[in-house]
Amino acid sequence: MSAHAAPTKRLTLRDLDVKKHAGEPIVMVTAYDFPSAQIVEEAGVDMVLVGDSAAMTVLGYDSTVPVTTDEMLMLTKAVRRGVTTSLIVGDLPFGSYEASDEIAIATAQRFVKEAGVDLVKIERGGATVERARALVNAGIPVVGHVGLTPQTATSLGGYRAQGRTADAALAVIDDALALQDAGVSVLVIEAVPSEVTAALAPMLRIPLIGIGAGADADGQVLVFHDLLGIYAGGVAKFVKRYADVRGVSVAGVAAYASEVRGGVYPGPEHGYGMAEGEAARLHELLAAR
């Protein structure tokens, strides 16, 4: 077993509440496919978010907006096959839940039934609060998301920190409290000043997961491709790189390409041979033709 002491039983929402009230930080990270799911599971994270950030990190879109429900379901199913203990959160993509409670419930039910998620995540306060309430009433656990909400980043002035004035901070806090009152099980707060998180955290009964929101949240989440240095695009100020997987990968593929072009690979040790005498017989058969 690794030094991370990965859990041996499947975590539950109650486990998250216990961690929150015990002051034990909750670890969340994104994953988008079977190999990344296996990696984060072995590392012992508590929650795995199949985030719509996959639109950019995996599917090559320029924002999270274009990704479809079917694309997200495909990725989420792959993650489910690689995770046995961590809680899995499925991100409902833009346009899949906003129009009505009925549409939101139908979309969320697909993530539960087809992909086996433990919770679904939706963004923003405002009208989304009623969608969250409807999902909870339908028996679907929900993760809320306030602060910078990438699905509607354009209306927020782009990918920039939110809540930097007292009035703006109060709006973020009000959204968070409204989502809690609607019954969400967990709340993500993104790209806000640490003072906002410090003010909000004592008001919440539910776990608060921060991303670029300071150290006062009950846990932290980062994007898999950001923290491992896989994604070639720019990263936010709050991202810490724990590895350079992209650099190592490029070097490895370049070394392979060089050996192929130089006749070094494959060598004799990388091939298979025929049984004794069979090569000579093959040549006899070919000559007989």
Tab-separated table of C-alpha atoms in Angstrom:
chain	number	residue	atom	x	y	z
A	1	MET	CA	0.000	0.000	0.000
A	2	SER	CA	1.205	3.490	-0.794
A	3	ALA	CA	2.115	6.068	1.808
A	4	HIS	CA	-1.124	7.857	0.905
A	5	ALA	CA	-3.139	5.228	2.831
A	6	ALA	CA	-5.875	5.001	0.208
A	7	PRO	CA	-9.316	4.169	1.607
A	8	THR	CA	-10.300	0.498	1.568
A	9	LYS	CA	-14.071	1.043	1.580
A	10	ARG	CA	-16.322	3.205	-0.531
A	11	LEU	CA	-16.690	6.679	0.928
A	12	THR	CA	-20.100	8.203	1.653
A	13	LEU	CA	-21.490	11.691	2.144
A	14	ARG	CA	-21.530	10.986	5.855
A	15	ASP	CA	-17.774	10.410	5.702
A	16	LEU	CA	-17.374	13.885	4.216
A	17	ASP	CA	-19.434	15.408	7.018
A	18	VAL	CA	-17.306	13.592	9.578
A	19	LYS	CA	-14.146	14.937	7.952
A	20	LYS	CA	-15.561	18.469	7.921
A	21	HIS	CA	-16.486	18.477	11.591
A	22	ALA	CA	-13.225	16.784	12.561
A	23	GLY	CA	-11.239	19.446	10.718
A	24	GLU	CA	-9.761	16.829	8.365
A	25	PRO	CA	-9.207	18.379	4.904
A	26	ILE	CA	-11.142	16.818	2.025
A	27	VAL	CA	-9.203	16.092	-1.166
A	28	MET	CA	-10.930	16.382	-4.532
A	29	VAL	CA	-9.383	16.150	-7.985
A	30	THR	CA	-10.749	15.850	-11.502
A	31	ALA	CA	-10.420	12.770	-13.694
A	32	TYR	CA	-11.744	12.158	-17.187
A	33	ASP	CA	-10.924	8.599	-18.227
A	34	PHE	CA	-10.106	5.129	-16.921
A	35	PRO	CA	-6.323	5.592	-16.448
A	36	SER	CA	-6.654	8.937	-14.645
A	37	ALA	CA	-9.410	7.453	-12.484
A	38	GLN	CA	-7.133	4.605	-11.447
A	39	ILE	CA	-4.346	7.072	-10.633
A	40	VAL	CA	-6.431	9.323	-8.393
A	41	GLU	CA	-8.006	6.305	-6.716
A	42	GLU	CA	-4.615	4.812	-5.894
A	43	ALA	CA	-3.467	8.208	-4.622
A	44	GLY	CA	-6.282	8.080	-2.083
A	45	VAL	CA	-8.383	11.138	-2.949
A	46	ASP	CA	-11.795	11.509	-1.328
A	47	MET	CA	-13.777	12.864	-4.267
A	48	VAL	CA	-13.347	12.606	-8.031
A	49	LEU	CA	-14.952	15.305	-10.154
A	50	VAL	CA	-15.580	14.418	-13.774
A	51	GLY	CA	-15.526	18.092	-14.626
A	52	ASP	CA	-16.685	19.828	-17.764
A	53	SER	CA	-13.120	21.169	-17.826
A	54	ALA	CA	-12.660	18.008	-19.909
A	55	ALA	CA	-13.989	20.117	-22.762
A	56	MET	CA	-10.630	21.885	-22.875
A	57	THR	CA	-8.181	19.443	-21.287
A	58	VAL	CA	-9.343	16.299	-23.102
A	59	LEU	CA	-11.615	17.229	-26.011
A	60	GLY	CA	-9.811	20.325	-27.282
A	61	TYR	CA	-12.633	22.872	-27.100
A	62	ASP	CA	-11.747	26.468	-26.271
A	63	SER	CA	-14.151	26.619	-23.302
A	64	THR	CA	-16.433	24.385	-21.270
A	65	VAL	CA	-19.554	25.562	-23.120
A	66	PRO	CA	-19.538	23.276	-26.213
A	67	VAL	CA	-19.240	19.929	-24.404
A	68	THR	CA	-22.401	17.822	-24.656
A	69	THR	CA	-24.212	15.619	-22.197
A	70	ASP	CA	-23.352	12.510	-24.207
A	71	GLU	CA	-19.660	13.439	-24.238
A	72	MET	CA	-19.674	13.997	-20.482
A	73	LEU	CA	-21.493	10.711	-19.913
A	74	MET	CA	-18.913	8.816	-21.962
A	75	LEU	CA	-16.082	10.256	-19.876
A	76	THR	CA	-17.930	9.729	-16.602
A	77	LYS	CA	-18.637	6.073	-17.364
A	78	ALA	CA	-14.924	5.525	-17.978
A	79	VAL	CA	-14.062	7.135	-14.631
A	80	ARG	CA	-16.671	5.035	-12.847
A	81	ARG	CA	-14.986	1.879	-14.145
A	82	GLY	CA	-11.702	3.016	-12.602
A	83	VAL	CA	-12.966	4.137	-9.180
A	84	THR	CA	-14.174	1.888	-6.365
A	85	THR	CA	-13.800	3.936	-3.158
A	86	SER	CA	-13.833	7.662	-3.937
A	87	LEU	CA	-17.079	9.583	-4.320
A	88	ILE	CA	-17.724	10.488	-7.963
A	89	VAL	CA	-19.249	13.823	-8.954
A	90	GLY	CA	-20.648	14.259	-12.457
A	91	ASP	CA	-20.574	17.789	-13.871
A	92	LEU	CA	-23.797	18.654	-15.715
A	93	PRO	CA	-22.705	20.566	-18.832
A	94	PHE	CA	-23.935	23.972	-19.923
A	95	GLY	CA	-27.408	23.825	-21.431
A	96	SER	CA	-28.346	20.503	-19.854
A	97	TYR	CA	-30.186	21.729	-16.745
A	98	GLU	CA	-30.925	25.455	-16.831
A	99	ALA	CA	-34.191	25.529	-18.813
A	100	SER	CA	-36.460	23.748	-16.340
A	101	ASP	CA	-36.595	21.501	-13.297
A	102	GLU	CA	-37.810	18.641	-15.486
A	103	ILE	CA	-34.841	18.914	-17.849
A	104	ALA	CA	-32.427	19.177	-14.928
A	105	ILE	CA	-33.854	16.061	-13.286
A	106	ALA	CA	-33.842	14.089	-16.541
A	107	THR	CA	-30.191	14.983	-17.194
A	108	ALA	CA	-29.100	14.222	-13.639
A	109	GLN	CA	-30.914	10.886	-13.688
A	110	ARG	CA	-28.888	9.874	-16.746
A	111	PHE	CA	-25.664	10.564	-14.859
A	112	VAL	CA	-26.870	8.475	-11.910
A	113	LYS	CA	-28.363	5.598	-13.924
A	114	GLU	CA	-25.922	5.383	-16.834
A	115	ALA	CA	-22.652	6.541	-15.249
A	116	GLY	CA	-23.155	5.622	-11.584
A	117	VAL	CA	-22.224	8.992	-10.096
A	118	ASP	CA	-22.732	9.683	-6.403
A	119	LEU	CA	-23.528	13.374	-6.907
A	120	VAL	CA	-24.084	15.815	-9.747
A	121	LYS	CA	-22.660	19.336	-9.894
A	122	ILE	CA	-24.375	22.465	-11.183
A	123	GLU	CA	-23.121	26.036	-11.325
A	124	ARG	CA	-24.252	29.432	-9.999
A	125	GLY	CA	-26.876	30.685	-7.609
A	126	GLY	CA	-29.930	32.573	-8.820
A	127	ALA	CA	-32.293	30.382	-10.820
A	128	THR	CA	-29.922	27.443	-10.352
A	129	VAL	CA	-30.957	27.341	-6.689
A	130	GLU	CA	-34.394	26.120	-7.755
A	131	ARG	CA	-32.827	23.528	-10.029
A	132	ALA	CA	-30.748	22.323	-7.087
A	133	ARG	CA	-33.848	22.109	-4.909
A	134	ALA	CA	-35.680	20.106	-7.557
A	135	LEU	CA	-32.776	17.676	-7.912
A	136	VAL	CA	-32.537	17.187	-4.150
A	137	ASN	CA	-36.297	16.610	-3.946
A	138	ALA	CA	-35.898	14.001	-6.686
A	139	GLY	CA	-33.408	12.150	-4.498
A	140	ILE	CA	-30.242	13.194	-6.325
A	141	PRO	CA	-27.361	14.538	-4.195
A	142	VAL	CA	-26.015	17.826	-5.527
A	143	VAL	CA	-22.753	19.771	-5.435
A	144	GLY	CA	-23.246	23.524	-5.851
A	145	HIS	CA	-20.655	25.876	-7.358
A	146	VAL	CA	-20.297	29.603	-6.639
A	147	GLY	CA	-17.758	32.344	-7.271
A	148	LEU	CA	-16.173	31.991	-10.693
A	149	THR	CA	-18.490	29.710	-12.661
A	150	PRO	CA	-16.774	28.773	-15.934
A	151	GLN	CA	-19.987	27.917	-17.793
A	152	THR	CA	-21.063	31.556	-17.540
A	153	ALA	CA	-17.626	33.163	-17.394
A	154	THR	CA	-18.488	35.526	-20.247
A	155	SER	CA	-21.230	37.174	-18.209
A	156	LEU	CA	-18.804	37.486	-15.289
A	157	GLY	CA	-16.238	39.381	-17.355
A	158	GLY	CA	-14.123	36.368	-18.250
A	159	TYR	CA	-12.052	33.962	-16.177
A	160	ARG	CA	-11.333	36.341	-13.323
A	161	ALA	CA	-11.652	36.340	-9.555
A	162	GLN	CA	-15.078	37.121	-8.129
A	163	GLY	CA	-16.140	38.738	-4.857
A	164	ARG	CA	-13.349	41.309	-4.726
A	165	THR	CA	-15.588	44.067	-3.365
A	166	ALA	CA	-17.760	43.821	-0.268
A	167	ASP	CA	-20.966	43.909	-2.310
A	168	ALA	CA	-19.729	41.286	-4.749
A	169	ALA	CA	-18.510	39.106	-1.880
A	170	LEU	CA	-21.906	39.346	-0.207
A	171	ALA	CA	-23.552	38.170	-3.441
A	172	VAL	CA	-21.285	35.098	-3.523
A	173	ILE	CA	-22.082	34.342	0.120
A	174	ASP	CA	-25.816	34.766	-0.475
A	175	ASP	CA	-25.662	32.339	-3.407
A	176	ALA	CA	-23.810	29.820	-1.246
A	177	LEU	CA	-26.311	30.064	1.599
A	178	ALA	CA	-29.237	29.787	-0.810
A	179	LEU	CA	-27.769	26.600	-2.276
A	180	GLN	CA	-27.269	25.194	1.217
A	181	ASP	CA	-30.904	25.976	2.036
A	182	ALA	CA	-31.905	24.213	-1.186
A	183	GLY	CA	-30.295	21.050	0.164
A	184	VAL	CA	-27.020	20.679	-1.703
A	185	SER	CA	-24.623	18.254	-0.036
A	186	VAL	CA	-21.314	19.943	-0.921
A	187	LEU	CA	-20.348	23.383	-2.182
A	188	VAL	CA	-17.437	24.368	-4.452
A	189	ILE	CA	-16.207	27.961	-4.277
A	190	GLU	CA	-13.853	29.104	-7.026
A	191	ALA	CA	-11.525	32.063	-7.529
A	192	VAL	CA	-12.578	34.344	-4.687
A	193	PRO	CA	-10.430	36.214	-2.148
A	194	SER	CA	-9.499	34.121	0.866
A	195	GLU	CA	-11.342	36.607	3.083
A	196	VAL	CA	-14.622	35.625	1.406
A	197	THR	CA	-14.033	31.943	2.085
A	198	ALA	CA	-13.055	32.669	5.674
A	199	ALA	CA	-16.300	34.591	6.180
A	200	LEU	CA	-18.469	31.952	4.506
A	201	ALA	CA	-17.040	28.746	5.939
A	202	PRO	CA	-18.411	29.162	9.520
A	203	MET	CA	-21.899	29.761	8.094
A	204	LEU	CA	-22.066	26.395	6.353
A	205	ARG	CA	-23.189	23.035	7.695
A	206	ILE	CA	-22.019	21.311	4.515
A	207	PRO	CA	-18.458	20.729	3.275
A	208	LEU	CA	-16.940	23.645	1.365
A	209	ILE	CA	-14.377	22.773	-1.301
A	210	GLY	CA	-12.134	25.567	-2.518
A	211	ILE	CA	-10.314	26.119	-5.789
A	212	GLY	CA	-8.350	29.337	-5.772
A	213	ALA	CA	-10.288	30.366	-2.673
A	214	GLY	CA	-7.718	30.196	0.117
A	215	ALA	CA	-7.052	27.742	2.901
A	216	ASP	CA	-10.204	28.198	4.990
A	217	ALA	CA	-12.366	25.803	2.973
A	218	ASP	CA	-12.943	22.258	4.219
A	219	GLY	CA	-11.070	20.851	1.243
A	220	GLN	CA	-9.444	21.638	-2.085
A	221	VAL	CA	-9.929	20.636	-5.716
A	222	LEU	CA	-7.598	20.976	-8.689
A	223	VAL	CA	-7.738	19.849	-12.299
A	224	PHE	CA	-5.765	16.646	-12.936
A	225	HIS	CA	-4.081	18.030	-16.058
A	226	ASP	CA	-3.113	21.255	-14.287
A	227	LEU	CA	-1.572	19.796	-11.148
A	228	LEU	CA	0.383	17.200	-13.120
A	229	GLY	CA	1.538	19.601	-15.827
A	230	ILE	CA	-0.190	17.759	-18.684
A	231	TYR	CA	-2.261	20.562	-20.175
A	232	ALA	CA	-0.376	22.891	-22.530
A	233	GLY	CA	-2.737	25.827	-22.053
A	234	GLY	CA	-2.368	28.595	-19.519
A	235	VAL	CA	-3.197	27.887	-15.894
A	236	ALA	CA	-4.744	30.037	-13.199
A	237	LYS	CA	-2.733	31.751	-10.477
A	238	PHE	CA	-3.968	29.278	-7.877
A	239	VAL	CA	-2.638	26.185	-9.672
A	240	LYS	CA	0.404	24.459	-8.208
A	241	ARG	CA	2.273	22.090	-10.503
A	242	TYR	CA	3.269	18.879	-8.735
A	243	ALA	CA	4.822	17.184	-11.782
A	244	ASP	CA	5.806	17.839	-15.398
A	245	VAL	CA	4.057	14.904	-17.042
A	246	ARG	CA	3.800	16.710	-20.375
A	247	GLY	CA	7.534	17.392	-20.455
A	248	VAL	CA	8.390	13.815	-19.580
A	249	SER	CA	5.885	12.530	-22.153
A	250	VAL	CA	7.220	14.720	-24.964
A	251	ALA	CA	10.776	13.638	-24.141
A	252	GLY	CA	9.751	9.989	-24.131
A	253	VAL	CA	7.949	10.145	-27.481
A	254	ALA	CA	10.823	12.146	-28.994
A	255	ALA	CA	13.307	9.476	-27.838
A	256	TYR	CA	11.140	6.781	-29.403
A	257	ALA	CA	10.900	8.700	-32.685
A	258	SER	CA	14.665	9.190	-32.716
A	259	GLU	CA	15.348	5.477	-32.187
A	260	VAL	CA	12.912	4.433	-34.899
A	261	ARG	CA	14.487	6.842	-37.383
A	262	GLY	CA	17.967	5.759	-36.346
A	263	GLY	CA	17.253	2.047	-36.670
A	264	VAL	CA	17.800	1.438	-32.958
A	265	TYR	CA	14.245	0.364	-32.153
A	266	PRO	CA	13.071	-2.320	-32.350
A	267	GLY	CA	16.038	-4.409	-31.311
A	268	PRO	CA	16.228	-8.226	-31.241
A	269	GLU	CA	14.962	-8.237	-27.667
A	270	HIS	CA	11.696	-6.605	-28.736
A	271	GLY	CA	10.729	-9.270	-31.280
A	272	TYR	CA	9.416	-12.829	-31.507
A	273	GLY	CA	11.022	-15.851	-33.156
A	274	MET	CA	9.666	-18.952	-34.851
A	275	ALA	CA	10.147	-22.411	-33.441
A	276	GLU	CA	13.361	-24.191	-34.484
A	277	GLY	CA	13.260	-25.276	-38.112
A	278	GLU	CA	10.014	-23.438	-38.889
A	279	ALA	CA	11.670	-20.500	-40.640
A	280	ALA	CA	13.470	-22.856	-43.030
A	281	ARG	CA	10.226	-24.743	-43.695
A	282	LEU	CA	8.413	-21.453	-44.364
A	283	HIS	CA	11.016	-20.583	-47.018
A	284	GLU	CA	10.590	-24.033	-48.577
A	285	LEU	CA	6.804	-23.533	-48.739
A	286	LEU	CA	7.226	-20.124	-50.293
A	287	ALA	CA	9.735	-21.450	-52.825
A	288	ALA	CA	7.324	-24.236	-53.793
A	289	ARG	CA	4.800	-21.651	-54.883
